Amino acid sequence: VQLQASGGGLVQAGGSLRLSCAASGRTFGTYNMAWFRQAPGKEREFVACIGRGGATTYHRDSVKGRFTISGGNAKNTVYLQMNGLKPEDTAVYYCAADLVYSGSDSDQYDYWGQGTQVTVSS
């Protein structure tokens, strides 16, 4: 399974971006999917996840009300709509997928995309 993330870029504080991630290759069903991010000099952190079929979602507290994860359908695509961006949101954003696990523990995800850079200027 290969994950391709896109949609990153440079935006001013308060702006918006929409990240996309699509799975390809030999998929074996519908995956739970998630977004993580890693800022320079910091550890990778959970951003949001969505269960198979999109029925359940979970966002980290610092992005609630600003970011929205969607997708999680049979096409194994996931989106992250990011509004009200802040400089502290600057990071490389990664999508992840797993057939079984859905949650905030990055170690549990089997598949990862290559990352897309999001830079928010003040």
N, CA, C and O atoms as a DFTB+ gen file, in Angstrom:
488 C
 N C O
     1  1       0.847      -1.188       0.000
     2  2       0.000       0.000       0.000
     3  2       0.885       1.241       0.000
     4  3       1.786       1.373       0.828
     5  1       0.625       2.127      -0.914
     6  2       1.357       3.403      -0.965
     7  2       0.379       4.545      -0.663
     8  3      -0.751       4.562      -1.149
     9  1       0.836       5.476       0.134
    10  2       0.042       6.651       0.470
    11  2       0.695       7.880      -0.144
    12  3       1.899       8.088       0.005
    13  1      -0.084       8.681      -0.823
    14  2       0.421       9.891      -1.466
    15  2      -0.296      11.089      -0.863
    16  3      -1.505      11.254      -1.030
    17  1       0.457      11.915      -0.165
    18  2      -0.097      13.121       0.444
    19  2       0.213      14.332      -0.414
    20  3       1.265      14.407      -1.049
    21  1      -0.712      15.276      -0.429
    22  2      -0.517      16.503      -1.198
    23  2      -1.314      17.635      -0.569
    24  3      -2.131      17.420       0.327
    25  1      -1.060      18.845      -1.054
    26  2      -1.847      19.985      -0.608
    27  2      -1.136      20.950       0.310
    28  3      -1.688      21.995       0.654
    29  1       0.076      20.623       0.715
    30  2       0.805      21.531       1.577
    31  2       1.235      22.788       0.849
    32  3       1.078      22.902      -0.367
    33  1       1.775      23.725       1.600
    34  2       2.236      24.967       0.995
    35  2       2.526      26.021       2.029
    36  3       2.570      25.748       3.228
    37  1       2.724      27.238       1.545
    38  2       3.007      28.386       2.399
    39  2       1.752      29.251       2.479
    40  3       1.158      29.601       1.459
    41  1       1.363      29.587       3.693
    42  2       0.149      30.375       3.882
    43  2       0.367      31.335       5.048
    44  3       1.149      31.053       5.956
    45  1      -0.314      32.449       5.018
    46  2      -0.226      33.399       6.124
    47  2      -1.094      32.939       7.292
    48  3      -2.056      32.193       7.110
    49  1      -0.746      33.386       8.472
    50  2      -1.542      33.069       9.655
    51  2      -2.999      33.465       9.421
    52  3      -3.293      34.536       8.891
    53  1      -3.896      32.578       9.829
    54  2      -5.318      32.799       9.614
    55  2      -5.841      32.195       8.324
    56  3      -7.052      32.129       8.110
    57  1      -4.947      31.760       7.478
    58  2      -5.338      31.189       6.198
    59  2      -5.759      29.735       6.301
    60  3      -5.851      29.169       7.390
    61  1      -6.012      29.143       5.142
    62  2      -6.509      27.771       5.077
    63  2      -5.734      26.948       4.054
    64  3      -5.217      27.475       3.069
    65  1      -5.670      25.676       4.306
    66  2      -5.137      24.696       3.368
    67  2      -5.953      23.420       3.500
    68  3      -6.539      23.146       4.548
    69  1      -5.982      22.644       2.421
    70  2      -6.646      21.338       2.460
    71  2      -5.655      20.284       2.009
    72  3      -5.197      20.300       0.867
    73  1      -5.330      19.378       2.897
    74  2      -4.437      18.274       2.580
    75  2      -5.249      17.079       2.095
    76  3      -6.371      16.845       2.546
    77  1      -4.668      16.337       1.181
    78  2      -5.300      15.127       0.663
    79  2      -4.321      13.975       0.752
    80  3      -3.108      14.173       0.684
    81  1      -4.848      12.775       0.905
    82  2      -4.012      11.579       0.938
    83  2      -4.808      10.437       0.332
    84  3      -5.949      10.187       0.719
    85  1      -4.200       9.750      -0.616
    86  2      -4.871       8.637      -1.266
    87  2      -3.996       7.395      -1.202
    88  3      -2.778       7.469      -1.367
    89  1      -4.617       6.275      -0.965
    90  2      -3.924       4.991      -0.936
    91  2      -4.006       4.334      -2.302
    92  3      -5.024       4.420      -2.988
    93  1      -2.930       3.685      -2.682
    94  2      -2.909       2.962      -3.944
    95  2      -2.140       1.663      -3.754
    96  3      -1.577       1.404      -2.691
    97  1      -2.129       0.861      -4.795
    98  2      -1.451      -0.412      -4.692
    99  2      -2.403      -1.497      -4.222
   100  3      -3.615      -1.388      -4.405
   101  1      -1.869      -2.521      -3.628
   102  2      -2.675      -3.654      -3.199
   103  2      -3.312      -3.372      -1.839
   104  3      -2.726      -3.650      -0.792
   105  1      -4.496      -2.827      -1.875
   106  2      -5.230      -2.580      -0.638
   107  2      -6.119      -3.785      -0.337
   108  3      -6.569      -4.480      -1.248
   109  1      -6.361      -4.020       0.920
   110  2      -7.084      -5.216       1.343
   111  2      -8.345      -4.881       2.114
   112  3      -8.758      -5.617       3.011
   113  1      -8.939      -3.781       1.760
   114  2     -10.156      -3.377       2.438
   115  2     -10.132      -1.890       2.695
   116  3      -9.341      -1.155       2.104
   117  1     -11.003      -1.456       3.579
   118  2     -11.066      -0.048       3.928
   119  2     -10.217       0.198       5.172
   120  3     -10.333      -0.520       6.166
   121  1      -9.382       1.197       5.109
   122  2      -8.408       1.474       6.165
   123  2      -8.872       2.571       7.112
   124  3      -9.569       3.505       6.713
   125  1      -8.477       2.443       8.365
   126  2      -8.521       3.570       9.284
   127  2      -7.373       4.501       8.879
   128  3      -6.277       4.031       8.572
   129  1      -7.612       5.795       8.875
   130  2      -6.584       6.714       8.394
   131  2      -6.404       7.868       9.370
   132  3      -7.300       8.193      10.149
   133  1      -5.228       8.476       9.311
   134  2      -4.898       9.521      10.273
   135  2      -3.903      10.500       9.681
   136  3      -3.251      10.226       8.674
   137  1      -3.806      11.647      10.334
   138  2      -2.781      12.635      10.014
   139  2      -1.906      12.847      11.244
   140  3      -2.405      12.956      12.364
   141  1      -0.612      12.902      11.024
   142  2       0.365      13.268      12.033
   143  2       1.178      14.436      11.481
   144  3       1.120      14.741      10.290
   145  1       1.927      15.076      12.352
   146  2       2.811      16.149      11.882
   147  2       4.089      16.148      12.702
   148  3       4.128      15.678      13.839
   149  1       5.129      16.687      12.089
   150  2       6.414      16.792      12.771
   151  2       7.039      18.128      12.448
   152  3       7.341      18.428      11.293
   153  1       7.227      18.923      13.477
   154  2       7.886      20.217      13.328
   155  2       9.389      20.041      13.514
   156  3       9.817      19.068      14.135
   157  1      10.193      20.954      12.995
   158  2      11.659      20.838      13.130
   159  2      12.072      20.734      14.589
   160  3      11.664      21.543      15.422
   161  1      12.885      19.729      14.887
   162  2      13.386      19.561      16.233
   163  2      12.403      18.979      17.220
   164  3      12.698      18.885      18.412
   165  1      11.227      18.583      16.737
   166  2      10.209      18.030      17.626
   167  2       9.827      16.621      17.192
   168  3      10.102      16.206      16.066
   169  1       9.194      15.901      18.095
   170  2       8.736      14.561      17.763
   171  2       7.448      14.624      16.943
   172  3       6.707      15.607      16.974
   173  1       7.218      13.558      16.225
   174  2       5.984      13.464      15.454
   175  2       4.797      13.432      16.414
   176  3       4.843      12.763      17.447
   177  1       3.749      14.151      16.071
   178  2       2.575      14.176      16.940
   179  2       1.301      13.921      16.153
   180  3       1.198      14.226      14.965
   181  1       0.347      13.358      16.855
   182  2      -0.943      13.047      16.267
   183  2      -1.730      14.320      16.001
   184  3      -1.678      15.266      16.787
   185  1      -2.462      14.341      14.889
   186  2      -3.318      15.481      14.566
   187  2      -4.791      15.069      14.579
   188  3      -5.602      15.674      15.279
   189  1      -5.132      14.038      13.804
   190  2      -6.521      13.611      13.718
   191  2      -6.586      12.225      13.099
   192  3      -5.675      11.812      12.381
   193  1      -7.680      11.505      13.383
   194  2      -7.877      10.195      12.775
   195  2      -9.348      10.011      12.423
   196  3     -10.233      10.677      12.960
   197  1      -9.570       9.085      11.503
   198  2     -10.928       8.783      11.072
   199  2     -11.052       7.281      10.888
   200  3     -10.176       6.641      10.307
   201  1     -12.145       6.728      11.387
   202  2     -12.351       5.303      11.280
   203  2     -12.887       4.904       9.921
   204  3     -13.331       5.745       9.139
   205  1     -12.838       3.622       9.654
   206  2     -13.359       3.098       8.389
   207  2     -14.787       3.563       8.183
   208  3     -15.622       3.488       9.084
   209  1     -15.049       4.045       6.975
   210  2     -16.380       4.537       6.669
   211  2     -16.629       5.965       7.103
   212  3     -17.651       6.554       6.752
   213  1     -15.723       6.514       7.847
   214  2     -15.828       7.912       8.256
   215  2     -16.781       8.189       9.394
   216  3     -17.103       9.348       9.655
   217  1     -17.247       7.150      10.087
   218  2     -18.252       7.352      11.133
   219  2     -17.675       8.000      12.381
   220  3     -18.369       8.740      13.079
   221  1     -16.421       7.728      12.661
   222  2     -15.817       8.264      13.883
   223  2     -14.579       9.076      13.542
   224  3     -13.774       8.679      12.700
   225  1     -14.437      10.202      14.197
   226  2     -13.262      11.043      14.034
   227  2     -12.775      11.502      15.399
   228  3     -13.528      11.534      16.372
   229  1     -11.502      11.855      15.442
   230  2     -10.908      12.351      16.679
   231  2      -9.806      13.331      16.305
   232  3      -8.982      13.052      15.435
   233  1      -9.800      14.485      16.973
   234  2      -8.805      15.526      16.693
   235  2      -8.074      15.874      17.987
   236  3      -8.661      15.833      19.068
   237  1      -6.803      16.214      17.872
   238  2      -6.087      16.670      19.056
   239  2      -6.677      18.004      19.488
   240  3      -7.221      18.752      18.676
   241  1      -6.561      18.285      20.776
   242  2      -7.224      19.455      21.333
   243  2      -6.808      20.751      20.656
   244  3      -7.647      21.623      20.433
   245  1      -5.539      20.892      20.329
   246  2      -5.048      22.160      19.802
   247  2      -5.574      22.494      18.411
   248  3      -5.432      23.628      17.955
   249  1      -6.177      21.526      17.735
   250  2      -6.694      21.802      16.384
   251  2      -8.212      21.720      16.324
   252  3      -8.805      22.012      15.286
   253  1      -8.843      21.332      17.413
   254  2     -10.301      21.232      17.423
   255  2     -10.930      22.589      17.120
   256  3     -10.530      23.617      17.665
   257  1     -11.921      22.561      16.238
   258  2     -12.561      23.799      15.817
   259  2     -11.865      24.493      14.670
   260  3     -12.421      25.420      14.082
   261  1     -10.661      24.064      14.339
   262  2      -9.914      24.659      13.208
   263  2      -9.671      23.644      12.101
   264  3      -9.790      23.975      10.921
   265  1      -9.332      22.406      12.471
   266  2      -9.035      21.359      11.493
   267  2     -10.192      20.355      11.474
   268  3     -10.833      20.103      12.494
   269  1     -10.439      19.796      10.297
   270  2     -11.460      18.764      10.167
   271  2     -10.956      17.650       9.266
   272  3     -10.578      17.886       8.118
   273  1     -10.956      16.435       9.798
   274  2     -10.580      15.270       9.001
   275  2     -11.845      14.692       8.363
   276  3     -12.905      14.657       8.988
   277  1     -11.724      14.247       7.137
   278  2     -12.866      13.647       6.450
   279  2     -12.353      12.579       5.496
   280  3     -11.149      12.428       5.291
   281  1     -13.300      11.841       4.916
   282  2     -12.929      10.771       3.994
   283  2     -13.115       9.447       4.690
   284  3     -14.186       9.175       5.232
   285  1     -12.073       8.604       4.685
   286  2     -12.175       7.311       5.323
   287  2     -13.170       6.398       4.650
   288  3     -13.774       5.539       5.293
   289  1     -13.341       6.582       3.353
   290  2     -14.320       5.790       2.623
   291  2     -13.648       4.614       1.922
   292  3     -12.459       4.357       2.109
   293  1     -14.426       3.914       1.122
   294  2     -13.907       2.721       0.457
   295  2     -12.812       3.048      -0.545
   296  3     -12.077       2.157      -0.972
   297  1     -12.693       4.304      -0.923
   298  2     -11.618       4.703      -1.842
   299  2     -10.305       4.931      -1.095
   300  3      -9.276       5.228      -1.702
   301  1     -10.356       4.789       0.231
   302  2      -9.160       4.968       1.051
   303  2      -8.487       6.307       0.796
   304  3      -7.280       6.383       0.566
   305  1      -9.281       7.342       0.841
   306  2      -8.762       8.697       0.761
   307  2      -9.113       9.433       2.048
   308  3     -10.133       9.156       2.679
   309  1      -8.272      10.354       2.419
   310  2      -8.510      11.145       3.619
   311  2      -8.092      12.581       3.350
   312  3      -7.143      12.847       2.612
   313  1      -8.820      13.494       3.963
   314  2      -8.548      14.910       3.784
   315  2      -8.371      15.562       5.152
   316  3      -8.878      15.071       6.161
   317  1      -7.653      16.657       5.164
   318  2      -7.535      17.459       6.368
   319  2      -7.751      18.914       5.971
   320  3      -6.877      19.544       5.375
   321  1      -8.914      19.432       6.305
   322  2      -9.200      20.829       6.067
   323  2      -8.668      21.623       7.242
   324  3      -9.066      21.395       8.385
   325  1      -7.773      22.549       6.967
   326  2      -7.123      23.322       8.013
   327  2      -7.483      24.793       7.842
   328  3      -7.086      25.431       6.867
   329  1      -8.225      25.312       8.784
   330  2      -8.611      26.719       8.791
   331  2      -7.977      27.417       9.982
   332  3      -7.552      26.765      10.935
   333  1      -7.913      28.705       9.930
   334  2      -7.346      29.446      11.049
   335  2      -5.935      29.018      11.393
   336  3      -5.587      28.881      12.566
   337  1      -5.130      28.810      10.381
   338  2      -3.774      28.305      10.610
   339  2      -2.937      29.273      11.434
   340  3      -3.062      30.492      11.313
   341  1      -2.089      28.704      12.267
   342  2      -1.205      29.459      13.143
   343  2       0.237      29.085      12.839
   344  3       0.488      27.994      12.326
   345  1       1.187      29.953      13.140
   346  2       2.600      29.606      12.910
   347  2       3.010      28.301      13.588
   348  3       3.860      27.577      13.069
   349  1       2.427      27.997      14.724
   350  2       2.777      26.750      15.417
   351  2       2.239      25.509      14.714
   352  3       2.554      24.391      15.123
   353  1       1.443      25.678      13.681
   354  2       0.997      24.545      12.872
   355  2       2.030      24.172      11.805
   356  3       1.867      23.170      11.108
   357  1       3.080      24.963      11.678
   358  2       4.121      24.682      10.700
   359  2       4.782      23.345      10.994
   360  3       5.272      23.118      12.100
   361  1       4.795      22.464      10.005
   362  2       5.333      21.112      10.180
   363  2       5.233      20.367       8.855
   364  3       4.602      20.828       7.904
   365  1       5.867      19.215       8.821
   366  2       5.609      18.261       7.754
   367  2       4.446      17.386       8.214
   368  3       4.472      16.807       9.299
   369  1       3.429      17.307       7.362
   370  2       2.232      16.534       7.700
   371  2       2.273      15.193       6.971
   372  3       2.522      15.125       5.768
   373  1       2.022      14.132       7.731
   374  2       2.062      12.779       7.211
   375  2       0.687      12.130       7.347
   376  3       0.000      12.311       8.353
   377  1       0.300      11.380       6.335
   378  2      -0.894      10.563       6.487
   379  2      -0.466       9.130       6.798
   380  3       0.615       8.688       6.408
   381  1      -1.320       8.431       7.493
   382  2      -1.042       7.063       7.907
   383  2      -2.317       6.239       7.772
   384  3      -3.427       6.771       7.804
   385  1      -2.132       4.924       7.619
   386  2      -3.280       4.037       7.446
   387  2      -3.014       2.697       8.114
   388  3      -1.878       2.232       8.204
   389  1      -4.086       2.102       8.571
   390  2      -3.992       0.775       9.166
   391  2      -5.339       0.071       9.046
   392  3      -6.389       0.701       9.165
   393  1      -5.302      -1.220       8.813
   394  2      -6.548      -1.981       8.665
   395  2      -7.257      -2.193       9.992
   396  3      -8.481      -2.325      10.036
   397  1      -6.479      -2.225      11.088
   398  2      -7.067      -2.605      12.375
   399  2      -7.151      -1.418      13.338
   400  3      -8.190      -1.175      13.951
   401  1      -6.051      -0.689      13.459
   402  2      -5.950       0.331      14.507
   403  2      -6.489       1.671      14.046
   404  3      -6.310       2.068      12.894
   405  1      -7.160       2.370      14.973
   406  2      -7.576       3.747      14.757
   407  2      -7.359       4.501      16.055
   408  3      -8.020       4.230      17.058
   409  1      -6.432       5.447      16.034
   410  2      -6.151       6.188      17.252
   411  2      -4.956       7.081      17.077
   412  3      -4.561       7.388      15.952
   413  1      -4.371       7.504      18.188
   414  2      -3.313       8.498      18.179
   415  2      -1.899       7.940      18.307
   416  3      -0.941       8.714      18.317
   417  1      -1.743       6.655      18.402
   418  2      -0.422       6.041      18.565
   419  2       0.211       5.774      17.203
   420  3      -0.227       4.881      16.477
   421  1       1.224       6.534      16.860
   422  2       1.834       6.403      15.538
   423  2       2.464       5.033      15.319
   424  3       2.543       4.568      14.182
   425  1       2.910       4.382      16.382
   426  2       3.559       3.069      16.247
   427  2       2.604       1.998      15.732
   428  3       3.042       0.965      15.226
   429  1       1.308       2.240      15.859
   430  2       0.317       1.223      15.478
   431  2      -0.043       1.251      14.004
   432  3      -0.692       0.328      13.510
   433  1       0.369       2.295      13.291
   434  2       0.001       2.410      11.882
   435  2       1.033       1.721      11.006
   436  3       2.236       1.931      11.165
   437  1       0.560       0.906      10.089
   438  2       1.457       0.133       9.233
   439  2       1.951       0.909       8.016
   440  3       3.051       0.653       7.526
   441  1       1.160       1.845       7.525
   442  2       1.483       2.496       6.250
   443  2       1.567       4.006       6.435
   444  3       0.775       4.615       7.155
   445  1       2.556       4.585       5.757
   446  2       2.808       6.018       5.887
   447  2       3.045       6.653       4.530
   448  3       3.634       6.041       3.639
   449  1       2.581       7.882       4.382
   450  2       2.891       8.663       3.203
   451  2       4.214       9.388       3.386
   452  3       4.850       9.298       4.436
   453  1       4.619      10.109       2.343
   454  2       5.937      10.740       2.331
   455  2       5.965      12.086       3.025
   456  3       7.047      12.617       3.278
   457  1       4.832      12.645       3.335
   458  2       4.794      13.927       4.018
   459  2       4.632      15.087       3.057
   460  3       5.108      15.049       1.922
   461  1       3.953      16.117       3.531
   462  2       3.791      17.345       2.768
   463  2       4.025      18.519       3.700
   464  3       3.494      18.546       4.810
   465  1       4.810      19.485       3.262
   466  2       5.214      20.599       4.110
   467  2       4.120      21.654       4.195
   468  3       3.577      22.094       3.181
   469  1       3.810      22.046       5.415
   470  2       2.903      23.161       5.668
   471  2       3.686      24.228       6.419
   472  3       4.237      23.959       7.487
   473  1       3.738      25.426       5.873
   474  2       4.436      26.528       6.504
   475  2       3.472      27.695       6.678
   476  3       2.858      28.156       5.717
   477  1       3.346      28.167       7.922
   478  2       2.441      29.260       8.233
   479  2       3.279      30.447       8.687
   480  3       3.993      30.370       9.687
   481  1       3.188      31.523       7.957
   482  2       3.960      32.716       8.298
   483  2       3.128      33.648       9.182
   484  3       1.903      33.716       9.075
   485  1       3.828      34.350      10.045
   486  2       3.125      35.264      10.977
   487  2       2.956      36.651      10.386
   488  3       2.391      37.533      11.033
